[in-house]
Tab-separated table of C-alpha atoms in Angstrom:
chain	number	residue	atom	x	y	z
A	1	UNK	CA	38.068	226.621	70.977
A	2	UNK	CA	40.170	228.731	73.650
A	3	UNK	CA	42.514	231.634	72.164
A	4	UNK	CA	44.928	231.649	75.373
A	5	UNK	CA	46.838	235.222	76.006
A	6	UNK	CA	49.475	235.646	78.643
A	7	UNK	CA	49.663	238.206	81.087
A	8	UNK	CA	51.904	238.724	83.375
A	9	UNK	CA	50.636	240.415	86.878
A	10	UNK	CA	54.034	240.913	89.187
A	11	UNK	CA	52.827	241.210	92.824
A	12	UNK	CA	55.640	243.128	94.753
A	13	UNK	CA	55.457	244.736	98.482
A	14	UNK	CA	54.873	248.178	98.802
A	15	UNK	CA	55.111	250.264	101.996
A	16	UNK	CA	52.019	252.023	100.882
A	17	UNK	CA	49.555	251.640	98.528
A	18	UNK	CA	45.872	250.913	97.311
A	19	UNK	CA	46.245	247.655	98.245
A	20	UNK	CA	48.640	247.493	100.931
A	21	UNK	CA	48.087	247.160	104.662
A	22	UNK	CA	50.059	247.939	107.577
A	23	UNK	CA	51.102	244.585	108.378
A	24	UNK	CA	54.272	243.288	107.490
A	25	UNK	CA	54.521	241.183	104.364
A	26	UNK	CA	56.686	238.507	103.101
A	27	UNK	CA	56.485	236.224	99.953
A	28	UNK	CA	53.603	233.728	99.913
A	29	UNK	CA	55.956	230.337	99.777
A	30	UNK	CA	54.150	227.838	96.627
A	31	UNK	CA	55.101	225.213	98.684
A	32	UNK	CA	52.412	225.578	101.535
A	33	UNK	CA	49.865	226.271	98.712
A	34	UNK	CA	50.776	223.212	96.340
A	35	UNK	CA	47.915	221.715	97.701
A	36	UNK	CA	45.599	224.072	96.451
A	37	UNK	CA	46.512	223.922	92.705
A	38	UNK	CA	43.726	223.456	90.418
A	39	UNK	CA	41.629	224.899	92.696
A	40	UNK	CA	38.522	226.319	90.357
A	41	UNK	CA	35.702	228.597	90.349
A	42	UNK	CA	33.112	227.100	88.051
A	43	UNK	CA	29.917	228.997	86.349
A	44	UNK	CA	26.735	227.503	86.524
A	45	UNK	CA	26.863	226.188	82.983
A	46	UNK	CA	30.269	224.612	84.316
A	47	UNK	CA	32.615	226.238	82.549
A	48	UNK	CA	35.856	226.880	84.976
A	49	UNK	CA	36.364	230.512	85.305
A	50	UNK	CA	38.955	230.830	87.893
A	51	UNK	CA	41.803	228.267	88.098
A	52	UNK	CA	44.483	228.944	90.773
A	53	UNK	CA	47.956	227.094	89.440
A	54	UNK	CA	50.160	227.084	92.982
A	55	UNK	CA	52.798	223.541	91.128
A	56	UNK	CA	55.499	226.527	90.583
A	57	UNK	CA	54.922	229.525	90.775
A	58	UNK	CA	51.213	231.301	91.430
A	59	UNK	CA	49.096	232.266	88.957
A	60	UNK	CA	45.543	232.788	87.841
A	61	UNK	CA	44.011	231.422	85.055
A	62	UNK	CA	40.628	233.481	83.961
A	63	UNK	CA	38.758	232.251	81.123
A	64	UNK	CA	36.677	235.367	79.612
A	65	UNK	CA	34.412	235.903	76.568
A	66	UNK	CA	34.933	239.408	74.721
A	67	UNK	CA	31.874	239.831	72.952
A	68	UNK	CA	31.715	236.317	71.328
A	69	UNK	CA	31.008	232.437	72.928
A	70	UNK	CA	34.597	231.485	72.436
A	71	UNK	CA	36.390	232.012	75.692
A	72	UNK	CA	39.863	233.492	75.908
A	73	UNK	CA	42.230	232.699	78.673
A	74	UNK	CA	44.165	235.001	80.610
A	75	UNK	CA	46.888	234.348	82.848
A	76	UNK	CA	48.184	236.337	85.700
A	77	UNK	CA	51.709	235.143	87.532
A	78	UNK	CA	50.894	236.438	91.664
A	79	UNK	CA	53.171	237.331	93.997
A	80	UNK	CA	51.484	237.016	97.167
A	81	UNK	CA	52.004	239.415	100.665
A	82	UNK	CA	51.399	237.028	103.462
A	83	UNK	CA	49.712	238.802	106.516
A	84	UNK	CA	48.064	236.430	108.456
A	85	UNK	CA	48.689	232.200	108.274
A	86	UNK	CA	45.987	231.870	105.729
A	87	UNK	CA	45.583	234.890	103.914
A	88	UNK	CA	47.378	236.502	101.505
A	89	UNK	CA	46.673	239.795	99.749
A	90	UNK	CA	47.292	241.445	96.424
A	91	UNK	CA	49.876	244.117	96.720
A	92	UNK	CA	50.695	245.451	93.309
A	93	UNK	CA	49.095	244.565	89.584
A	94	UNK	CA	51.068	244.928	86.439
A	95	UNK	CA	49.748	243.582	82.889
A	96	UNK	CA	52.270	241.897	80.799
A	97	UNK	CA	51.881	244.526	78.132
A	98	UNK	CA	53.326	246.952	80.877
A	99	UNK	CA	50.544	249.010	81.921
A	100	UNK	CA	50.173	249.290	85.787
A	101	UNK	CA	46.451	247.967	86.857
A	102	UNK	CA	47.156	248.289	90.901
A	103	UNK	CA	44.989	251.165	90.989
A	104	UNK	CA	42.076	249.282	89.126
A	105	UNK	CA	41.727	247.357	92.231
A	106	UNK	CA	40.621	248.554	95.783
A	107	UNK	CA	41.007	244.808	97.270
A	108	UNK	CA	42.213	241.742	96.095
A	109	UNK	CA	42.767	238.792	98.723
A	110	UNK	CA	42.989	235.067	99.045
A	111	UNK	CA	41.920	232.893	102.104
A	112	UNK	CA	43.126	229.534	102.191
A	113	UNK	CA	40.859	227.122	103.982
A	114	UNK	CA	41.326	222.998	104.171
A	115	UNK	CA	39.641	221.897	101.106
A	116	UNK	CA	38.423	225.470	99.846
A	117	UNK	CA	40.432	228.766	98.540
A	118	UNK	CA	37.852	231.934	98.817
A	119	UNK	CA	38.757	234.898	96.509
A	120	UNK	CA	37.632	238.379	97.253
A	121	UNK	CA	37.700	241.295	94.573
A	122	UNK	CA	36.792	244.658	94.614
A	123	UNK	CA	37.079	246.233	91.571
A	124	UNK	CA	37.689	250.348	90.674
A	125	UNK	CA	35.028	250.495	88.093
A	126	UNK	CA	35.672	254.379	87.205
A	127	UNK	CA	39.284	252.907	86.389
A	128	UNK	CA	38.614	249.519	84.625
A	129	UNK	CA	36.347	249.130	81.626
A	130	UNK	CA	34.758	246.149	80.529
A	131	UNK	CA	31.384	244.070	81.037
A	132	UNK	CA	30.636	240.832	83.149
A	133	UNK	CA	32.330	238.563	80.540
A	134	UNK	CA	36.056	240.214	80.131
A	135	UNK	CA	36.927	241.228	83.428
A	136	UNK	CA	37.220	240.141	86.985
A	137	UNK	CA	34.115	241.208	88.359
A	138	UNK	CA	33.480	242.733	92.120
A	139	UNK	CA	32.507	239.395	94.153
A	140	UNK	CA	33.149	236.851	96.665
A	141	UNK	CA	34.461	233.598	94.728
A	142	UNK	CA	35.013	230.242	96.221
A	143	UNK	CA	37.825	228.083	94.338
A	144	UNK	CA	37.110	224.009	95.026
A	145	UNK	CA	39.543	221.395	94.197
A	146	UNK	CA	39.380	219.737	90.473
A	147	UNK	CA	41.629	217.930	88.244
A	148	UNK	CA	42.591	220.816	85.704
A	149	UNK	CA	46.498	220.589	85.001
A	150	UNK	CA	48.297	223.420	83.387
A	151	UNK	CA	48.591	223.661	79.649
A	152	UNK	CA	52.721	223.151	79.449
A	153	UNK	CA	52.690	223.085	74.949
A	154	UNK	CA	54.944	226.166	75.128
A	155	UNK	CA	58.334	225.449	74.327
A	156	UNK	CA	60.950	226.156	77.387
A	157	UNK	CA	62.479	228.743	75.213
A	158	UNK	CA	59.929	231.267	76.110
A	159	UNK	CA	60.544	230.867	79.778
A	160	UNK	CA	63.060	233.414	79.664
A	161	UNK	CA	66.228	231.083	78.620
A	162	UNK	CA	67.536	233.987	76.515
A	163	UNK	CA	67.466	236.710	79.106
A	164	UNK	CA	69.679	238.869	79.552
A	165	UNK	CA	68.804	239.378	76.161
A	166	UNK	CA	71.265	241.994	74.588
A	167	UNK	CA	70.882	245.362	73.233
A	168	UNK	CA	69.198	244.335	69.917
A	169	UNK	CA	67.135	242.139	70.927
A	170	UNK	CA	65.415	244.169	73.098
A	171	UNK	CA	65.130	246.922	70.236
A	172	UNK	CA	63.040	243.829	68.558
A	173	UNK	CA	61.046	242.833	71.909
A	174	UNK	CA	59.884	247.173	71.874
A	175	UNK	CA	58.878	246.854	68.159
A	176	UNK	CA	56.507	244.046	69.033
A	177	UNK	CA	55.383	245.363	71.714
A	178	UNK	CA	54.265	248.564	70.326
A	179	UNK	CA	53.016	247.051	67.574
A	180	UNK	CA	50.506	245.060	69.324
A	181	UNK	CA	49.681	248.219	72.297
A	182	UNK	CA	49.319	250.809	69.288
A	183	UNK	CA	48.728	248.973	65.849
A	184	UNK	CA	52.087	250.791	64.884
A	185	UNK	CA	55.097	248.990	63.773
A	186	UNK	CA	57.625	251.435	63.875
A	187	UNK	CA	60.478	251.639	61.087
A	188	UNK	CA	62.902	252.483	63.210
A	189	UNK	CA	65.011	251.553	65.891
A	190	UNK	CA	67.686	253.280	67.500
A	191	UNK	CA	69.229	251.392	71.310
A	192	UNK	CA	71.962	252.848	73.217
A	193	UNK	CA	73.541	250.875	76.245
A	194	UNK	CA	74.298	252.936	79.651
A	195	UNK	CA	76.553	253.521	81.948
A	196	UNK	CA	74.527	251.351	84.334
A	197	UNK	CA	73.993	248.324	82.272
A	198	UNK	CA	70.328	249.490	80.982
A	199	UNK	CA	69.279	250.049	77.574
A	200	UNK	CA	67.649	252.701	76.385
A	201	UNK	CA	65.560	252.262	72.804
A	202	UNK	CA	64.334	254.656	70.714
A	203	UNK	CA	61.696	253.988	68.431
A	204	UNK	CA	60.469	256.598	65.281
A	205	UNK	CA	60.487	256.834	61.528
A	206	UNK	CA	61.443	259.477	58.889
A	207	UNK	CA	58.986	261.941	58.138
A	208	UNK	CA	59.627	263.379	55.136
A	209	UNK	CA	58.571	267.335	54.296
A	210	UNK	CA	59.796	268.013	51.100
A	211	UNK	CA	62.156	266.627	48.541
A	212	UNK	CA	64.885	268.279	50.436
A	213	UNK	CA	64.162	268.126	54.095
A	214	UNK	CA	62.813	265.354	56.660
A	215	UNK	CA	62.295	265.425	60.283
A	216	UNK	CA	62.226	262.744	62.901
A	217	UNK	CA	58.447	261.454	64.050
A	218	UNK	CA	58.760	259.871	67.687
A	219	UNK	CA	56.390	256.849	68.380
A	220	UNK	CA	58.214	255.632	71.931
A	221	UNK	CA	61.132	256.123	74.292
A	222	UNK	CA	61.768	253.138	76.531
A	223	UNK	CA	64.656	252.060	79.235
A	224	UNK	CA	64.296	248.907	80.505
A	225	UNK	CA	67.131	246.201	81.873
A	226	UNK	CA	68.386	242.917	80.390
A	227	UNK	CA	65.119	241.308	81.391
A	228	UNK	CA	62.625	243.753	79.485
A	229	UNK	CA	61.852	245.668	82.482
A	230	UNK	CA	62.049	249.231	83.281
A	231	UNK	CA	59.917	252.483	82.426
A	232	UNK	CA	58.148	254.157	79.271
A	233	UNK	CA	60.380	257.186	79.290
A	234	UNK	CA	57.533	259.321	77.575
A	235	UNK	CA	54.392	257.991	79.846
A	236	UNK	CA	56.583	257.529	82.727
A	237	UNK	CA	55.052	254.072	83.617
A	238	UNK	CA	56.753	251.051	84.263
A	239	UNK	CA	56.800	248.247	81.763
A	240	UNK	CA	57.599	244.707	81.332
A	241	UNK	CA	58.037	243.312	77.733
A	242	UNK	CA	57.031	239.732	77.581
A	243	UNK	CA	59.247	236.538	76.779
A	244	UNK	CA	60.036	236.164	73.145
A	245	UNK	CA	61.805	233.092	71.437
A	246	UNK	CA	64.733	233.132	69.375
A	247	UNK	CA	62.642	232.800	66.158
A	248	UNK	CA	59.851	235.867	66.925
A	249	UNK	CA	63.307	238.075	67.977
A	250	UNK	CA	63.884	237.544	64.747
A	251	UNK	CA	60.801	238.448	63.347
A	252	UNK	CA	60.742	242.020	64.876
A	253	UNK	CA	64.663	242.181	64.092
A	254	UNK	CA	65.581	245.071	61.834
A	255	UNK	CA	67.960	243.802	58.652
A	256	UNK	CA	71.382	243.963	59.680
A	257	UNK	CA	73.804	245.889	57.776
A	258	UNK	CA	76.722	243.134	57.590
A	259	UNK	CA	77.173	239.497	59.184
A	260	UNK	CA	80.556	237.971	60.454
A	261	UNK	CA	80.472	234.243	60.288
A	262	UNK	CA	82.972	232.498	62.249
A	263	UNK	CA	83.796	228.562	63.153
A	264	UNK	CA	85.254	227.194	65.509
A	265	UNK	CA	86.970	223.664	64.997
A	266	UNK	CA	90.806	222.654	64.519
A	267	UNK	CA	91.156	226.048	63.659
A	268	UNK	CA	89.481	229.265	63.593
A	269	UNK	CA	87.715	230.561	60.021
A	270	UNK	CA	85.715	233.549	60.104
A	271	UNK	CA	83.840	235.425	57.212
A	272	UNK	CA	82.625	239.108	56.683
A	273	UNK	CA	79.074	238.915	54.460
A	274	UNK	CA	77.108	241.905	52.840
A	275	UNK	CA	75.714	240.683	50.485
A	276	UNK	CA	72.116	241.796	51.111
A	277	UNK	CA	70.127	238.865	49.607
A	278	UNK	CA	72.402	236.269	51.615
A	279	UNK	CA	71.482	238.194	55.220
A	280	UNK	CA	67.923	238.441	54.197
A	281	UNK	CA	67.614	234.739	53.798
A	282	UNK	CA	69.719	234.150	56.736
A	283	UNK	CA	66.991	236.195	58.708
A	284	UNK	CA	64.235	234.450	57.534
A	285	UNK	CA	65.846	230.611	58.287
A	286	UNK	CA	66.403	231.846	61.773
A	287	UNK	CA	62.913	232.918	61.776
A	288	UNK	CA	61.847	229.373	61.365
A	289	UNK	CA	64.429	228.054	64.214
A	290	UNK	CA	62.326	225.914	66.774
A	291	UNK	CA	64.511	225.915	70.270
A	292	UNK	CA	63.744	222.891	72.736
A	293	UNK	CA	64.841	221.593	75.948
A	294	UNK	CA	68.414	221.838	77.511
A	295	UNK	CA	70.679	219.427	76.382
A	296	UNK	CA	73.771	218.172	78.139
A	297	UNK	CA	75.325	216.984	74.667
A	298	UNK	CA	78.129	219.453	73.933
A	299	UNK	CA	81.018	219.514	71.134
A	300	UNK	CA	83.840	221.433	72.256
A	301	UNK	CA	85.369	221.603	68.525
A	302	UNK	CA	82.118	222.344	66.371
A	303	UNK	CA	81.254	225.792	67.260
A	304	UNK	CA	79.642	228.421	65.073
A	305	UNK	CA	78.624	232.547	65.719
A	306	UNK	CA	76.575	234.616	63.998
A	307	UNK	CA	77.274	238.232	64.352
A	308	UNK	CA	74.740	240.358	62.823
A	309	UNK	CA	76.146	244.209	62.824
A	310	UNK	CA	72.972	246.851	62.750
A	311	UNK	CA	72.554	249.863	61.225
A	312	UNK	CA	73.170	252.191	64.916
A	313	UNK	CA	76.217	249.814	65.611
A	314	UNK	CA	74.796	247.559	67.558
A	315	UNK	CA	75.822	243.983	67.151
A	316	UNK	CA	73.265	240.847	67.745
A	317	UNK	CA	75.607	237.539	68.251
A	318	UNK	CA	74.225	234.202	68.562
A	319	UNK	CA	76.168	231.086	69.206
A	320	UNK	CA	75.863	227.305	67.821
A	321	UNK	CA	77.296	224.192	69.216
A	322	UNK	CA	76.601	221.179	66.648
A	323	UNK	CA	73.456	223.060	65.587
A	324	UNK	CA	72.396	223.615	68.713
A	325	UNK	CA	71.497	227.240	70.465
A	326	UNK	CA	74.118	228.189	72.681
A	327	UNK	CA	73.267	230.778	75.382
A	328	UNK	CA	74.014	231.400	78.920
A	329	UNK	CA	76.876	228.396	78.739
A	330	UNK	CA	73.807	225.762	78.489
A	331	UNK	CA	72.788	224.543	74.907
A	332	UNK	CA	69.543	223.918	74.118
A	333	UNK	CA	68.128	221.460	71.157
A	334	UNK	CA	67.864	223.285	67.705
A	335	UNK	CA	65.843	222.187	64.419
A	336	UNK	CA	66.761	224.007	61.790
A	337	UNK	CA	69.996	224.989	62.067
A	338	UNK	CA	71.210	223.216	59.103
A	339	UNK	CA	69.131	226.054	56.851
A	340	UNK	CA	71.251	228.869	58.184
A	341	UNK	CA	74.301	227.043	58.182
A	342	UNK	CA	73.210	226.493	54.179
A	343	UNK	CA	72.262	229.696	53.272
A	344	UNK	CA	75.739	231.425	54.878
A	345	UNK	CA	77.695	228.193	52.937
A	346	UNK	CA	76.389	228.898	49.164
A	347	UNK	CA	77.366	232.806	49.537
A	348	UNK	CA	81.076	231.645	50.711
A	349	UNK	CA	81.496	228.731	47.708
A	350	UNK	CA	79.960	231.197	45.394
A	351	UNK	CA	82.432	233.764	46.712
A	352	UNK	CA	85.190	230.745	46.108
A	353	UNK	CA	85.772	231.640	50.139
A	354	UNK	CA	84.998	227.913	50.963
């Protein structure tokens, strides 16, 4: 059985650098290199450790073992500088989780021959820690053609389809984030929007000293754009907070303080809820929200919002068209709408609003 984990390696030009030459660089087109996807370096008990994925965009799929047999997949999205007309270089390396690996590396290159891709790593081993089986190792590799296909199971929701995500649910994307970097979920969450269209989120909790006083225990400082990218403000690295669906934003989503309900038919009705029971159970049905493909089916006269005010003022706001997710002006196929839409519909007859 393979655990797979994601990581995200952004490959960007730099002037200068550990890995950057003197010649000039421009993106590695996944056109030319179509050809070459699947392209695998195999162990001698024939287990593929190296798959190079060129259909879309480039990536590298490593299959290591962490001290057990079971092999976990990693996967690195490349950005190639092109130097020469088949060779391409490693500029930059940046982990999903946002931690900056370029200067883990002294050389990282790919030649691309006719029916052969030969990968070349040198690794920094003062820098990176690990053994033989959980790391890319210093060595020559040669990738041959085979017929692995990408593993495409994920839904399309994770493929960024909520980005720009807004203020709050970004707070939720730094809560799991630093959960899963320091074992730490943090209590609190505190975003404020800039001047320049970033967000900046805080994240601490309470510390209490005595019955009368408290003070304010800092776990993280991050600003980062509408995408999840930007800099640890305390570390001063950069980071870049993976894709989350609708359903984990939720998960990491700190209980809003109020909910406005509004529809959107022959007429407009909209509802102010507090109750705290009814916006706990609305939470947890959008947890279990499964968001598809992109659906061309729209209803111009069944539309339904969700805004969800938090306790620093922020507001989260999703919108529904016929139980579908609305979002960027495309609608996307939604099971389990109809739970929300239940749970906000007993607090209004019960309220004789409805």
């Amino acid at each position: 059985m393979k655990k797979k984990h994601h990581y995200r390696m952004l490959f960007v030009l730099l002037a200068a650098g550990l890995l950057c030459s003197c010649g000039t660089a421009v993106k590695k087109e996944a056109p030319r290199l179509e050809a070459y996807n699947g392209f695998a370096y195999t162990e001698e008990n024939g287990q593929k450790k190296y798959i190079l994925e060129t259909r879309n965009d480039i990536r590298l799929h490593c299959y290591f073992q962490s001290g057990s047999e079971e092999y976990e997949e990693v996967i690195y999205d490349l950005e190639l500088s092109e130097e020469e007309e088949d060779s391409a270089e490693v500029t930059r390396v940046m982990q999903e989780q946002g931690e900056d690996l370029t200067p883990s590396f002294t050389k990282f290159a790919f030649v691309f021959y006719p029916e052969k891709v030969v990968m070349t790593v040198e690794r920094n081993t003062d820098l990176m820690a690990g053994g033989d089986s959980d790391n890319i190792q210093t060595g020559t590799y040669t990738l041959l053609a085979s017929d692995w296909m990408p593993d495409t199971s994920a839904t399309m929701e994770k493929q960024d389809i909520l980005a720009p995500y807004q203020s709050v649910e970004l707070a939720a994307m730094v809560r799991a984030y630093y959960l899963k970097e320091s074992n730490f979920l943090a209590p609190e969450v505190e975003c404020v929007k800039n001047d320049d269209g970033t967000t900046t989120i805080h994240l601490y909790e309470i510390m209490e000293d005595d019955e009368e006083t408290s003070h304010t225990g800092t776990s993280a400082w991050y600003t980062v754009d509408g995408y999840g990218k930007g800099k640890d403000d305390v570390m001063g690295n950069t980071v870049e907070f993976p894709a989350m669906s609708l359903s984990e934003i939720a998960e990491y989503v700190k209980t809003p303080i109020a909910l406005t309900y509004s529809e959107e038919g022959e007429a407009h009705n909209e509802w102010q809820i507090t109750d705290a029971a009814t916006i706990d159970a609305c939470m947890k049905a959008l947890k279990q929200l499964v968001v598809g493909e992109e659906t061309e089916l729209r209803t111009m006269d069944a539309g339904e919002t969700l805004a969800f005010q938090m306790a620093d003022g922020n507001v989260w706001t999703l919108d529904f068209e016929a139980g579908n997710l609305l979002r960027n002006n495309t609608c996307y196929e939604t099971e389990g709408w109809k739970n929300v839409q239940n749970v906000i519909w007993d607090d209004l007859v019960e309220e004789g609003l409805r």
